[in-house]
PDB file of C-alpha atoms in Angstrom:
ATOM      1  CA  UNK O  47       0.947 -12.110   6.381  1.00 72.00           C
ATOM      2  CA  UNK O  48      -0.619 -12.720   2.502  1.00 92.00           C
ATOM      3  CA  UNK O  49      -1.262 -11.617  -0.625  1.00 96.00           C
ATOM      4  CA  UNK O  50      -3.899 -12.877  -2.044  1.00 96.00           C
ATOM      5  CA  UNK O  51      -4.185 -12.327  -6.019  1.00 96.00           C
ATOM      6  CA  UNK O  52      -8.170 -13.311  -7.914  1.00 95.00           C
ATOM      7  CA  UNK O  53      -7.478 -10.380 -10.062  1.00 96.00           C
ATOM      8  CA  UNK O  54      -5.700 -10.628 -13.835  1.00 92.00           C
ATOM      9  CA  UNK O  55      -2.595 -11.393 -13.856  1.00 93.00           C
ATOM     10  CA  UNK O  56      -0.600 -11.050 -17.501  1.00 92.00           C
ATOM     11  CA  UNK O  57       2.840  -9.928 -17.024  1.00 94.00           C
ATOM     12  CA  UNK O  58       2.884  -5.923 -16.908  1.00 97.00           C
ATOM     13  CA  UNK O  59       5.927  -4.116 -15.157  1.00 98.00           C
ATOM     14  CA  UNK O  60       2.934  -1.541 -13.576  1.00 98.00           C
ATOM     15  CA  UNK O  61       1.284  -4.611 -12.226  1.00 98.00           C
ATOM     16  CA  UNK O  62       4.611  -6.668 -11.318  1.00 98.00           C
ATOM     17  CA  UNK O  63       6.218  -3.836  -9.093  1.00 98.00           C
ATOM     18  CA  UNK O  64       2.344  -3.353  -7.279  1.00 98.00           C
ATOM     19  CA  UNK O  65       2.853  -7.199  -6.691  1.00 98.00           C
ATOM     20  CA  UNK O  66       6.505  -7.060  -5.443  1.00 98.00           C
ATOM     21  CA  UNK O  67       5.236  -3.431  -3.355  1.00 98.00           C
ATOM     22  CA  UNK O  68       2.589  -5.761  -1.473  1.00 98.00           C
ATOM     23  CA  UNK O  69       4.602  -8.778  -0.888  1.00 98.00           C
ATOM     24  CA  UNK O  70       7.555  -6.662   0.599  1.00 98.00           C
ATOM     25  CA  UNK O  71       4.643  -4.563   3.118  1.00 98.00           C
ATOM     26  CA  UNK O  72       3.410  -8.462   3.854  1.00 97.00           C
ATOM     27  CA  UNK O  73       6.771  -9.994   4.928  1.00 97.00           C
ATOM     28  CA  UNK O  74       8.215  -6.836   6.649  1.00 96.00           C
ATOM     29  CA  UNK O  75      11.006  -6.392   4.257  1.00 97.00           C
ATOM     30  CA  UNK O  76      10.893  -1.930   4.386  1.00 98.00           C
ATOM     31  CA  UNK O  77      14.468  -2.019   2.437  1.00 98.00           C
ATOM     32  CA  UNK O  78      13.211  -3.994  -0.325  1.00 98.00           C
ATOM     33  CA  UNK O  79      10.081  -1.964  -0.587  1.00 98.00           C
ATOM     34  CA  UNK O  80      12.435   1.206  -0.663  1.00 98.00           C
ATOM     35  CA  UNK O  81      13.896  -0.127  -3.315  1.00 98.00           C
ATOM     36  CA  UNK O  82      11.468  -0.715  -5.536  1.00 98.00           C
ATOM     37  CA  UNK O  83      10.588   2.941  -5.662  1.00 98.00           C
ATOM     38  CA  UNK O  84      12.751   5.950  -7.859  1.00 98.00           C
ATOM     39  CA  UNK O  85      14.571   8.553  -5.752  1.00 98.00           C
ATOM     40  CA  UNK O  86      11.826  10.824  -6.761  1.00 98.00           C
ATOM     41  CA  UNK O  87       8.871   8.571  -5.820  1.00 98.00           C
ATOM     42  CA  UNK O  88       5.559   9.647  -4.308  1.00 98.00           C
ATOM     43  CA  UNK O  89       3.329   7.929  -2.493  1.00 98.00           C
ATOM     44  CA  UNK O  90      -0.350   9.124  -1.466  1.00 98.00           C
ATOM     45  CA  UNK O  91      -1.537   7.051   1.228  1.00 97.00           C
ATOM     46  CA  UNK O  92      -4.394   7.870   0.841  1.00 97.00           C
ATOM     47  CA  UNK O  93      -4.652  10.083  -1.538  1.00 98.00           C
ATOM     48  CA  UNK O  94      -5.358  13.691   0.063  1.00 97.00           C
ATOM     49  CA  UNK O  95      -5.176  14.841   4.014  1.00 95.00           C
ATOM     50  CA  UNK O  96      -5.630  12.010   6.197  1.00 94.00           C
ATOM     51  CA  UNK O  97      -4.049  11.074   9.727  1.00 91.00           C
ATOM     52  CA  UNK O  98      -0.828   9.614   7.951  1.00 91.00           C
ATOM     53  CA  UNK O  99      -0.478  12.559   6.108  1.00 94.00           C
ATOM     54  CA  UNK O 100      -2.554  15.415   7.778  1.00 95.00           C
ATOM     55  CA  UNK O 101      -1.530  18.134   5.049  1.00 96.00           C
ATOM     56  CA  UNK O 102      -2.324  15.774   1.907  1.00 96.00           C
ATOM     57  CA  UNK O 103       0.767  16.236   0.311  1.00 97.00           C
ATOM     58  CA  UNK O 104       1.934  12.969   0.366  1.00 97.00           C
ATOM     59  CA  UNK O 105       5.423  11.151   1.343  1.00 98.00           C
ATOM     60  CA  UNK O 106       8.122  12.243  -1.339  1.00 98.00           C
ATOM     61  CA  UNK O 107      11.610  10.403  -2.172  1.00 98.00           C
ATOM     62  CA  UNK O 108      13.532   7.221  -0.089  1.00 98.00           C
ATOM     63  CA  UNK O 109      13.507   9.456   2.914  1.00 98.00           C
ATOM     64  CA  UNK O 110       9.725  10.013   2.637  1.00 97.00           C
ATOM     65  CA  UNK O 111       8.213   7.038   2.055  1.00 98.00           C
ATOM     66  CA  UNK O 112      10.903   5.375   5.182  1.00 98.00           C
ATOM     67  CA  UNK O 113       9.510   7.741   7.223  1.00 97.00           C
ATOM     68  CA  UNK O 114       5.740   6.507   6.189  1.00 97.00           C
ATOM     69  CA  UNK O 115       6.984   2.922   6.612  1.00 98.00           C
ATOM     70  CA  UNK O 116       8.508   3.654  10.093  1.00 97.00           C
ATOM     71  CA  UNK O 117       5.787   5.374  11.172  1.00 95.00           C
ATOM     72  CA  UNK O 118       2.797   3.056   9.902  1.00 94.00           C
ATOM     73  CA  UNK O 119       3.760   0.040   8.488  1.00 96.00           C
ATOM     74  CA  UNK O 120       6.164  -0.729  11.414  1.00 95.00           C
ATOM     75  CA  UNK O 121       3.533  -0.213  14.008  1.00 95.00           C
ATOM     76  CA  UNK O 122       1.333  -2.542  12.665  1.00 96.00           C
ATOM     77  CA  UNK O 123       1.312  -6.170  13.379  1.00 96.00           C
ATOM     78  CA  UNK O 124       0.500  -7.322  10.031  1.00 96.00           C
ATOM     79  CA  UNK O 125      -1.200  -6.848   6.647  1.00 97.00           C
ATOM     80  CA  UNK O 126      -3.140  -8.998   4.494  1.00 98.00           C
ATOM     81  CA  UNK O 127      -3.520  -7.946   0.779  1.00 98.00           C
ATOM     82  CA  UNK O 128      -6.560  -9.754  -1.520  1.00 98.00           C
ATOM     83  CA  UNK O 129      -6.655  -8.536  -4.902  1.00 98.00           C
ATOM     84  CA  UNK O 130      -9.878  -8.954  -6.726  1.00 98.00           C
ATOM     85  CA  UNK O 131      -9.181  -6.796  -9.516  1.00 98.00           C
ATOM     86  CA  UNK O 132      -6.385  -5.293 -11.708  1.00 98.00           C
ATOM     87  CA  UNK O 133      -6.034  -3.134 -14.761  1.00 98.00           C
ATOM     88  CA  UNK O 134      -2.975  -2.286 -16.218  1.00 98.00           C
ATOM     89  CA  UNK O 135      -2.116   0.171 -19.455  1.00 97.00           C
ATOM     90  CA  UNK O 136       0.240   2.564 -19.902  1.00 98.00           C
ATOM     91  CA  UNK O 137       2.840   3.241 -17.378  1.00 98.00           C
ATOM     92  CA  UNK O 138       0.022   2.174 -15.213  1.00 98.00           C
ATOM     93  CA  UNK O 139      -1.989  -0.669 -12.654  1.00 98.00           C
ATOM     94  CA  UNK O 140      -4.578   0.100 -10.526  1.00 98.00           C
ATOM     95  CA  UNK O 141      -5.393  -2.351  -8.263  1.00 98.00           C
ATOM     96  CA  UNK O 142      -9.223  -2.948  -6.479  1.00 98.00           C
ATOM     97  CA  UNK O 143      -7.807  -4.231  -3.344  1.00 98.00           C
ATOM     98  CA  UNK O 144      -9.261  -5.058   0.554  1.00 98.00           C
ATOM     99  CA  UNK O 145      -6.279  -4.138   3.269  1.00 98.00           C
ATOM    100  CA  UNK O 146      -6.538  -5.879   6.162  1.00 98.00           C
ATOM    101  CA  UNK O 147      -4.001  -4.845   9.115  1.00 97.00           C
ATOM    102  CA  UNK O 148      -3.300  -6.368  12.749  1.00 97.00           C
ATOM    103  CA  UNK O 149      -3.201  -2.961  14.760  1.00 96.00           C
ATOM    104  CA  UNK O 150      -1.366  -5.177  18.035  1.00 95.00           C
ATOM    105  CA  UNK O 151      -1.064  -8.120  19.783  1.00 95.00           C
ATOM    106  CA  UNK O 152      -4.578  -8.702  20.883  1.00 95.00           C
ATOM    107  CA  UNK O 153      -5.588  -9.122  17.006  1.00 95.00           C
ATOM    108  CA  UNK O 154      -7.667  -5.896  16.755  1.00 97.00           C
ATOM    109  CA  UNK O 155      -8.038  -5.657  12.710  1.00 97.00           C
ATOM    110  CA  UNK O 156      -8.846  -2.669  10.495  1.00 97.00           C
ATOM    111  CA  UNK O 157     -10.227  -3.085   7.056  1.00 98.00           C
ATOM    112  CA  UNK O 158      -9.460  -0.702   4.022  1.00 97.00           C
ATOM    113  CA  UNK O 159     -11.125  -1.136   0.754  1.00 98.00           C
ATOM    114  CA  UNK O 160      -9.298   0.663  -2.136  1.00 98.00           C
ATOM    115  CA  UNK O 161      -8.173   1.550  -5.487  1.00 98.00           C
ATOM    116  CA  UNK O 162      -4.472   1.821  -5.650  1.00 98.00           C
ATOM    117  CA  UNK O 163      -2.560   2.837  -8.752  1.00 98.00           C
ATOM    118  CA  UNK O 164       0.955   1.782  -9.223  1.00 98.00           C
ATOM    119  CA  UNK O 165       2.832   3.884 -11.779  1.00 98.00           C
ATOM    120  CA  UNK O 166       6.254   2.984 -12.867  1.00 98.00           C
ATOM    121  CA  UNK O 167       9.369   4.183 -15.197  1.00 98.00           C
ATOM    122  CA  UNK O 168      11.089   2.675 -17.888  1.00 98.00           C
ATOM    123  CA  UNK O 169      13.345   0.615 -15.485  1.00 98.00           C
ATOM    124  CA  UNK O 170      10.204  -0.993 -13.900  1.00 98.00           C
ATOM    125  CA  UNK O 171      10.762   1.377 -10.812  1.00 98.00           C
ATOM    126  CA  UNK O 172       7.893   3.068  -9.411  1.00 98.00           C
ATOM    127  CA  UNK O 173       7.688   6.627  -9.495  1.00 98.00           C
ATOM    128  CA  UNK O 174       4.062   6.578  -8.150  1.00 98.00           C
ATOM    129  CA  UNK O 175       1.973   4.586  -6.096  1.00 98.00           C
ATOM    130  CA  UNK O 176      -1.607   6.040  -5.177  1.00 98.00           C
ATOM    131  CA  UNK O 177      -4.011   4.700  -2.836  1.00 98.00           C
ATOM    132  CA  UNK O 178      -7.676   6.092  -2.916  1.00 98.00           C
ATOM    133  CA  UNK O 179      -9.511   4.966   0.495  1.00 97.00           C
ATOM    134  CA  UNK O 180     -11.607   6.784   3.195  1.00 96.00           C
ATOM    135  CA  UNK O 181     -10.126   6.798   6.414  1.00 95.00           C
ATOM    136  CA  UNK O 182     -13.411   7.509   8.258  1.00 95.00           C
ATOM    137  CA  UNK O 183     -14.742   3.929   6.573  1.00 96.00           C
ATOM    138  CA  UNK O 184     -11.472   2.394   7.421  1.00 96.00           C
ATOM    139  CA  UNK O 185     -11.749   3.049  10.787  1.00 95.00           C
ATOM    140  CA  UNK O 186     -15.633   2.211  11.306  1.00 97.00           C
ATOM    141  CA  UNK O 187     -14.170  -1.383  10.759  1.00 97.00           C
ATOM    142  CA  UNK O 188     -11.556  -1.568  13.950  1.00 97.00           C
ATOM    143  CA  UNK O 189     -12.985  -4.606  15.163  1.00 95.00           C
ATOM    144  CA  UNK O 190     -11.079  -6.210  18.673  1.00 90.00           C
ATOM    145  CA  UNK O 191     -11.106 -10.050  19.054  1.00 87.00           C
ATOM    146  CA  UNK O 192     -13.948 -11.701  21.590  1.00 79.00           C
ATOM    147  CA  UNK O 193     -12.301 -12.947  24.200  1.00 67.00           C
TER     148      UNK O 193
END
């Protein structure tokens, strides 16, 4: 699958890990994204009690965020990332991003539109990454193939 960047795109190490994070989900690679995240990492996707996360608290440290990616990200078929807007300051990029993701074979889709925020240490390494999107709209958009 694709990323697709029509954002701004000056060289920020908030905005450069958010970049490598979505290319890594694209091509499948789930050590690389690991590894782009501190030991101490947490991820909120979405932010707050959802069905990937049902008590909100979000997916904390290597082990967390693997079991997010084995549980999500490796039962979907695909993802497709466009960008169409970025701001980055501090220790900070927050991304206004569509999601699309191939749910199976057939080429059933699912659209998310969101606002996720990549936060990142010294080293570049991100010790945050929060997504703000509405499951309930996500999931008004499951749309199967004709055929």
């Amino acid at each position: 699958m694709t990323v697709t960047w029509d954002a701004p795109d000056s060289d920020h190490p908030a905005r450069r890990a958010g970049q490598a994070s979505m290319a890594a989900v694209a091509e499948g690679r789930k050590d690389d994204w690991i590894a782009l995240f501190t030991s101490d990492v947490l991820v909120e996707d979405p932010v707050g009690p959802s069905m990937l996360d049902p008590e909100g608290k979000g997916h904390r440290g290597h082990d967390g965020v693997r079991r997010f990616w084995e549980s999500f990200i490796d039962t979907a078929k695909g993802f497709r990332f466009e960008v169409n807007d970025s701001f980055a300051n501090g220790p900070s990029c927050a991304n206004i991003m569509t999601i699309t993701t191939t749910l199976d074979d057939d080429g059933t889709t699912m659209t998310v539109d969101c606002v996720s925020i990549y936060t990142v240490d010294d080293d570049g390494l991100i010790t945050s990454l929060r997504a703000h999107w509405e499951p309930e709209r996500a999931l008004a958009t499951v749309t199967e193939p004709k055929g």
